[in-house]
Amino acid sequence: PRESTKAIGGFYVRPVRAFGLVDTTAPTITSFSSTSQNFHYAQYSQINITATASEAIRAGNTITVTLETGAVDRTVLLTAASAGTSLTGTYTVQAGDTSSDLTVSSFTIGTVADTAGNAMTSIIVPIGANNIAGAKALVIDTTAPTATIGVPNLDAASDSGVSSVDDLTNDNTPTFSVSITDLEAGATGTVKATKTGSADVTCNLTAGSCTLGTLADGVWSVVSYQSDAAGNTGSNSAALSITVDTAAPTTATLAASAATSTSATITFTVTGSKQLDCTTLSTTAGTDFTLTAGISAIASIAQTSNTVCTVTATSTATAGGGAVTSTLTAAASFSVSDQAGNAKTTLSGSPQSI
């Protein structure tokens, strides 16, 4: 069609046609970043690596970045999943990798071009806040802690029963103390109890002590170890073996021994269905036993076998005197404990007479 003209200042001027701008600028990488949280990462951890281009590039374009990871630097392929400015990939931490602050040290270009077809050529690495280390705090740590770990010690307050040092207890949520030296910054000391047929039970040490969750009755092997901030676990300590026993004796039975009416002393036995702690029985009349007129006192109570307590009483019988019946009866407050401290409060066979 014919173009119009317009008189301006005595001259006729033809308007200029507008044409599209020509893009001859190649894209560049403006930053490296990560969507992964600031953390300490151990072997097999996966970390997002993202590159941002200066302008939209084509879907499927790739670059390969090199990460500073210690003796062996790792490479990660970044790909543009769709047309745009982002290329992403995943770094999987491998054995031996280490970095106090993960960063990209270099990159190579696979195929990268903007929508106009300009190919990327620059391999200048962004610095400062435009690289991962400047914007994030991603620590790579695949080295296990080497701190000296002490053998767990069952606290005396948790070691119930006849002894506070025999590692036999009726406390099924026991407390342990552990001596740990050279604990790494941010690391945690842990106590772990294991038993065949049961799930492991753990607790984390605070000021060298912690209390385990509920342990089933039986023999447990208890160790301690250190875990660093990345989750790397050090070697176990030597094991402590403890026995948890929360079951009271199912039976305790009173029996009389044979004696004559002229005996100065007479004896009775208390026999348990399991090992007893005879020191938990009292010789004081009315505490565990009541006495008849035929018994003046309980002289002693002795552990004569694992399951038998022998009660020696003083008889009122005298030589040439009349027949005397001596009767021992369980008191209302009767209680005998096993070696772990579990009490049996009923006594079958009571009363018994001689």
mmCIF file with all atom_site columns, N, CA, C and O in Angstrom, residues 154 157-161 166-172 174 217 242-246 339-342:
data_model
loop_
_atom_site.group_PDB
_atom_site.id
_atom_site.type_symbol
_atom_site.label_atom_id
_atom_site.label_alt_id
_atom_site.label_comp_id
_atom_site.label_asym_id
_atom_site.label_entity_id
_atom_site.label_seq_id
_atom_site.pdbx_PDB_ins_code
_atom_site.Cartn_x
_atom_site.Cartn_y
_atom_site.Cartn_z
_atom_site.occupancy
_atom_site.B_iso_or_equiv
_atom_site.pdbx_formal_charge
_atom_site.auth_seq_id
_atom_site.auth_comp_id
_atom_site.auth_asym_id
_atom_site.auth_atom_id
_atom_site.pdbx_PDB_model_num
ATOM 1  N N  . LEU A 1 154 ? 25.273 -48.553 85.528 1.00 0.00 ? 154 LEU A N  1
ATOM 2  C CA . LEU A 1 154 ? 23.924 -48.493 86.088 1.00 0.00 ? 154 LEU A CA 1
ATOM 3  C C  . LEU A 1 154 ? 23.977 -47.731 87.404 1.00 0.00 ? 154 LEU A C  1
ATOM 4  O O  . LEU A 1 154 ? 24.701 -48.122 88.331 1.00 0.00 ? 154 LEU A O  1
ATOM 5  N N  . ALA A 1 157 ? 21.006 -45.801 92.326 1.00 0.00 ? 157 ALA A N  1
ATOM 6  C CA . ALA A 1 157 ? 19.586 -45.630 92.623 1.00 0.00 ? 157 ALA A CA 1
ATOM 7  C C  . ALA A 1 157 ? 18.713 -46.522 91.763 1.00 0.00 ? 157 ALA A C  1
ATOM 8  O O  . ALA A 1 157 ? 17.570 -46.831 92.135 1.00 0.00 ? 157 ALA A O  1
ATOM 9  N N  . SER A 1 158 ? 19.227 -46.926 90.597 1.00 0.00 ? 158 SER A N  1
ATOM 10 C CA . SER A 1 158 ? 18.479 -47.817 89.711 1.00 0.00 ? 158 SER A CA 1
ATOM 11 C C  . SER A 1 158 ? 18.822 -49.291 89.943 1.00 0.00 ? 158 SER A C  1
ATOM 12 O O  . SER A 1 158 ? 18.089 -50.169 89.483 1.00 0.00 ? 158 SER A O  1
ATOM 13 N N  . ASP A 1 159 ? 19.951 -49.550 90.628 1.00 0.00 ? 159 ASP A N  1
ATOM 14 C CA . ASP A 1 159 ? 20.372 -50.933 90.871 1.00 0.00 ? 159 ASP A CA 1
ATOM 15 C C  . ASP A 1 159 ? 19.724 -51.408 92.170 1.00 0.00 ? 159 ASP A C  1
ATOM 16 O O  . ASP A 1 159 ? 20.315 -51.367 93.242 1.00 0.00 ? 159 ASP A O  1
ATOM 17 N N  . SER A 1 160 ? 18.479 -51.866 92.060 1.00 0.00 ? 160 SER A N  1
ATOM 18 C CA . SER A 1 160 ? 17.677 -52.214 93.235 1.00 0.00 ? 160 SER A CA 1
ATOM 19 C C  . SER A 1 160 ? 18.070 -53.563 93.804 1.00 0.00 ? 160 SER A C  1
ATOM 20 O O  . SER A 1 160 ? 18.889 -54.295 93.240 1.00 0.00 ? 160 SER A O  1
ATOM 21 N N  . GLY A 1 161 ? 17.454 -53.901 94.943 1.00 0.00 ? 161 GLY A N  1
ATOM 22 C CA . GLY A 1 161 ? 17.610 -55.239 95.495 1.00 0.00 ? 161 GLY A CA 1
ATOM 23 C C  . GLY A 1 161 ? 18.741 -55.368 96.480 1.00 0.00 ? 161 GLY A C  1
ATOM 24 O O  . GLY A 1 161 ? 19.160 -54.401 97.126 1.00 0.00 ? 161 GLY A O  1
ATOM 25 N N  . ASP A 1 166 ? 25.295 -54.959 91.562 1.00 0.00 ? 166 ASP A N  1
ATOM 26 C CA . ASP A 1 166 ? 25.259 -56.273 90.907 1.00 0.00 ? 166 ASP A CA 1
ATOM 27 C C  . ASP A 1 166 ? 24.583 -56.245 89.536 1.00 0.00 ? 166 ASP A C  1
ATOM 28 O O  . ASP A 1 166 ? 24.466 -57.276 88.872 1.00 0.00 ? 166 ASP A O  1
ATOM 29 N N  . ASP A 1 167 ? 24.114 -55.050 89.113 1.00 0.00 ? 167 ASP A N  1
ATOM 30 C CA . ASP A 1 167 ? 23.467 -54.882 87.796 1.00 0.00 ? 167 ASP A CA 1
ATOM 31 C C  . ASP A 1 167 ? 22.239 -55.775 87.638 1.00 0.00 ? 167 ASP A C  1
ATOM 32 O O  . ASP A 1 167 ? 21.883 -56.172 86.528 1.00 0.00 ? 167 ASP A O  1
ATOM 33 N N  . LEU A 1 168 ? 21.600 -56.074 88.769 1.00 0.00 ? 168 LEU A N  1
ATOM 34 C CA . LEU A 1 168 ? 20.304 -56.766 88.796 1.00 0.00 ? 168 LEU A CA 1
ATOM 35 C C  . LEU A 1 168 ? 19.305 -55.776 89.363 1.00 0.00 ? 168 LEU A C  1
ATOM 36 O O  . LEU A 1 168 ? 19.525 -55.232 90.456 1.00 0.00 ? 168 LEU A O  1
ATOM 37 N N  . THR A 1 169 ? 18.218 -55.526 88.629 1.00 0.00 ? 169 THR A N  1
ATOM 38 C CA . THR A 1 169 ? 17.312 -54.464 89.041 1.00 0.00 ? 169 THR A CA 1
ATOM 39 C C  . THR A 1 169 ? 15.868 -54.771 88.688 1.00 0.00 ? 169 THR A C  1
ATOM 40 O O  . THR A 1 169 ? 15.595 -55.490 87.721 1.00 0.00 ? 169 THR A O  1
ATOM 41 N N  . ASN A 1 170 ? 14.967 -54.228 89.505 1.00 0.00 ? 170 ASN A N  1
ATOM 42 C CA . ASN A 1 170 ? 13.551 -54.277 89.139 1.00 0.00 ? 170 ASN A CA 1
ATOM 43 C C  . ASN A 1 170 ? 13.084 -52.944 88.569 1.00 0.00 ? 170 ASN A C  1
ATOM 44 O O  . ASN A 1 170 ? 11.893 -52.744 88.334 1.00 0.00 ? 170 ASN A O  1
ATOM 45 N N  . ASP A 1 171 ? 14.027 -52.035 88.356 1.00 0.00 ? 171 ASP A N  1
ATOM 46 C CA . ASP A 1 171 ? 13.747 -50.747 87.720 1.00 0.00 ? 171 ASP A CA 1
ATOM 47 C C  . ASP A 1 171 ? 13.811 -50.950 86.208 1.00 0.00 ? 171 ASP A C  1
ATOM 48 O O  . ASP A 1 171 ? 14.897 -51.097 85.643 1.00 0.00 ? 171 ASP A O  1
ATOM 49 N N  . ASN A 1 172 ? 12.650 -50.951 85.551 1.00 0.00 ? 172 ASN A N  1
ATOM 50 C CA . ASN A 1 172 ? 12.647 -51.198 84.101 1.00 0.00 ? 172 ASN A CA 1
ATOM 51 C C  . ASN A 1 172 ? 12.775 -49.922 83.279 1.00 0.00 ? 172 ASN A C  1
ATOM 52 O O  . ASN A 1 172 ? 12.647 -49.954 82.061 1.00 0.00 ? 172 ASN A O  1
ATOM 53 N N  . PRO A 1 174 ? 15.753 -47.787 83.813 1.00 0.00 ? 174 PRO A N  1
ATOM 54 C CA . PRO A 1 174 ? 16.957 -47.484 84.582 1.00 0.00 ? 174 PRO A CA 1
ATOM 55 C C  . PRO A 1 174 ? 17.728 -46.278 84.049 1.00 0.00 ? 174 PRO A C  1
ATOM 56 O O  . PRO A 1 174 ? 17.654 -45.925 82.868 1.00 0.00 ? 174 PRO A O  1
ATOM 57 N N  . ASP A 1 217 ? 11.550 -57.605 80.962 1.00 0.00 ? 217 ASP A N  1
ATOM 58 C CA . ASP A 1 217 ? 12.345 -58.462 81.844 1.00 0.00 ? 217 ASP A CA 1
ATOM 59 C C  . ASP A 1 217 ? 13.302 -59.311 81.009 1.00 0.00 ? 217 ASP A C  1
ATOM 60 O O  . ASP A 1 217 ? 12.961 -59.793 79.926 1.00 0.00 ? 217 ASP A O  1
ATOM 61 N N  . ILE A 1 242 ? 23.087 -56.203 82.056 1.00 0.00 ? 242 ILE A N  1
ATOM 62 C CA . ILE A 1 242 ? 22.212 -56.013 83.209 1.00 0.00 ? 242 ILE A CA 1
ATOM 63 C C  . ILE A 1 242 ? 21.028 -56.969 83.097 1.00 0.00 ? 242 ILE A C  1
ATOM 64 O O  . ILE A 1 242 ? 20.655 -57.396 81.998 1.00 0.00 ? 242 ILE A O  1
ATOM 65 N N  . THR A 1 243 ? 20.461 -57.297 84.242 1.00 0.00 ? 243 THR A N  1
ATOM 66 C CA . THR A 1 243 ? 19.264 -58.135 84.265 1.00 0.00 ? 243 THR A CA 1
ATOM 67 C C  . THR A 1 243 ? 18.113 -57.339 84.858 1.00 0.00 ? 243 THR A C  1
ATOM 68 O O  . THR A 1 243 ? 18.242 -56.801 85.972 1.00 0.00 ? 243 THR A O  1
ATOM 69 N N  . VAL A 1 244 ? 17.034 -57.249 84.107 1.00 0.00 ? 244 VAL A N  1
ATOM 70 C CA . VAL A 1 244 ? 15.820 -56.588 84.590 1.00 0.00 ? 244 VAL A CA 1
ATOM 71 C C  . VAL A 1 244 ? 14.850 -57.668 85.051 1.00 0.00 ? 244 VAL A C  1
ATOM 72 O O  . VAL A 1 244 ? 14.529 -58.599 84.303 1.00 0.00 ? 244 VAL A O  1
ATOM 73 N N  . ASP A 1 245 ? 14.410 -57.546 86.288 1.00 0.00 ? 245 ASP A N  1
ATOM 74 C CA . ASP A 1 245 ? 13.495 -58.533 86.871 1.00 0.00 ? 245 ASP A CA 1
ATOM 75 C C  . ASP A 1 245 ? 12.438 -57.783 87.670 1.00 0.00 ? 245 ASP A C  1
ATOM 76 O O  . ASP A 1 245 ? 12.725 -57.242 88.744 1.00 0.00 ? 245 ASP A O  1
ATOM 77 N N  . THR A 1 246 ? 11.228 -57.734 87.158 1.00 0.00 ? 246 THR A N  1
ATOM 78 C CA . THR A 1 246 ? 10.155 -57.006 87.830 1.00 0.00 ? 246 THR A CA 1
ATOM 79 C C  . THR A 1 246 ? 9.108  -57.945 88.433 1.00 0.00 ? 246 THR A C  1
ATOM 80 O O  . THR A 1 246 ? 8.077  -57.486 88.930 1.00 0.00 ? 246 THR A O  1
ATOM 81 N N  . GLN A 1 339 ? 16.032 -61.145 95.030 1.00 0.00 ? 339 GLN A N  1
ATOM 82 C CA . GLN A 1 339 ? 17.324 -60.467 94.899 1.00 0.00 ? 339 GLN A CA 1
ATOM 83 C C  . GLN A 1 339 ? 17.233 -59.138 94.160 1.00 0.00 ? 339 GLN A C  1
ATOM 84 O O  . GLN A 1 339 ? 18.080 -58.267 94.335 1.00 0.00 ? 339 GLN A O  1
ATOM 85 N N  . ALA A 1 340 ? 16.189 -58.984 93.334 1.00 0.00 ? 340 ALA A N  1
ATOM 86 C CA . ALA A 1 340 ? 16.030 -57.735 92.579 1.00 0.00 ? 340 ALA A CA 1
ATOM 87 C C  . ALA A 1 340 ? 15.217 -56.699 93.334 1.00 0.00 ? 340 ALA A C  1
ATOM 88 O O  . ALA A 1 340 ? 15.103 -55.557 92.889 1.00 0.00 ? 340 ALA A O  1
ATOM 89 N N  . GLY A 1 341 ? 14.631 -57.117 94.469 1.00 0.00 ? 341 GLY A N  1
ATOM 90 C CA . GLY A 1 341 ? 13.856 -56.172 95.264 1.00 0.00 ? 341 GLY A CA 1
ATOM 91 C C  . GLY A 1 341 ? 12.359 -56.269 95.087 1.00 0.00 ? 341 GLY A C  1
ATOM 92 O O  . GLY A 1 341 ? 11.615 -55.431 95.603 1.00 0.00 ? 341 GLY A O  1
ATOM 93 N N  . ASN A 1 342 ? 11.877 -57.297 94.378 1.00 0.00 ? 342 ASN A N  1
ATOM 94 C CA . ASN A 1 342 ? 10.443 -57.495 94.216 1.00 0.00 ? 342 ASN A CA 1
ATOM 95 C C  . ASN A 1 342 ? 9.879  -58.195 95.448 1.00 0.00 ? 342 ASN A C  1
ATOM 96 O O  . ASN A 1 342 ? 10.391 -59.242 95.865 1.00 0.00 ? 342 ASN A O  1
#
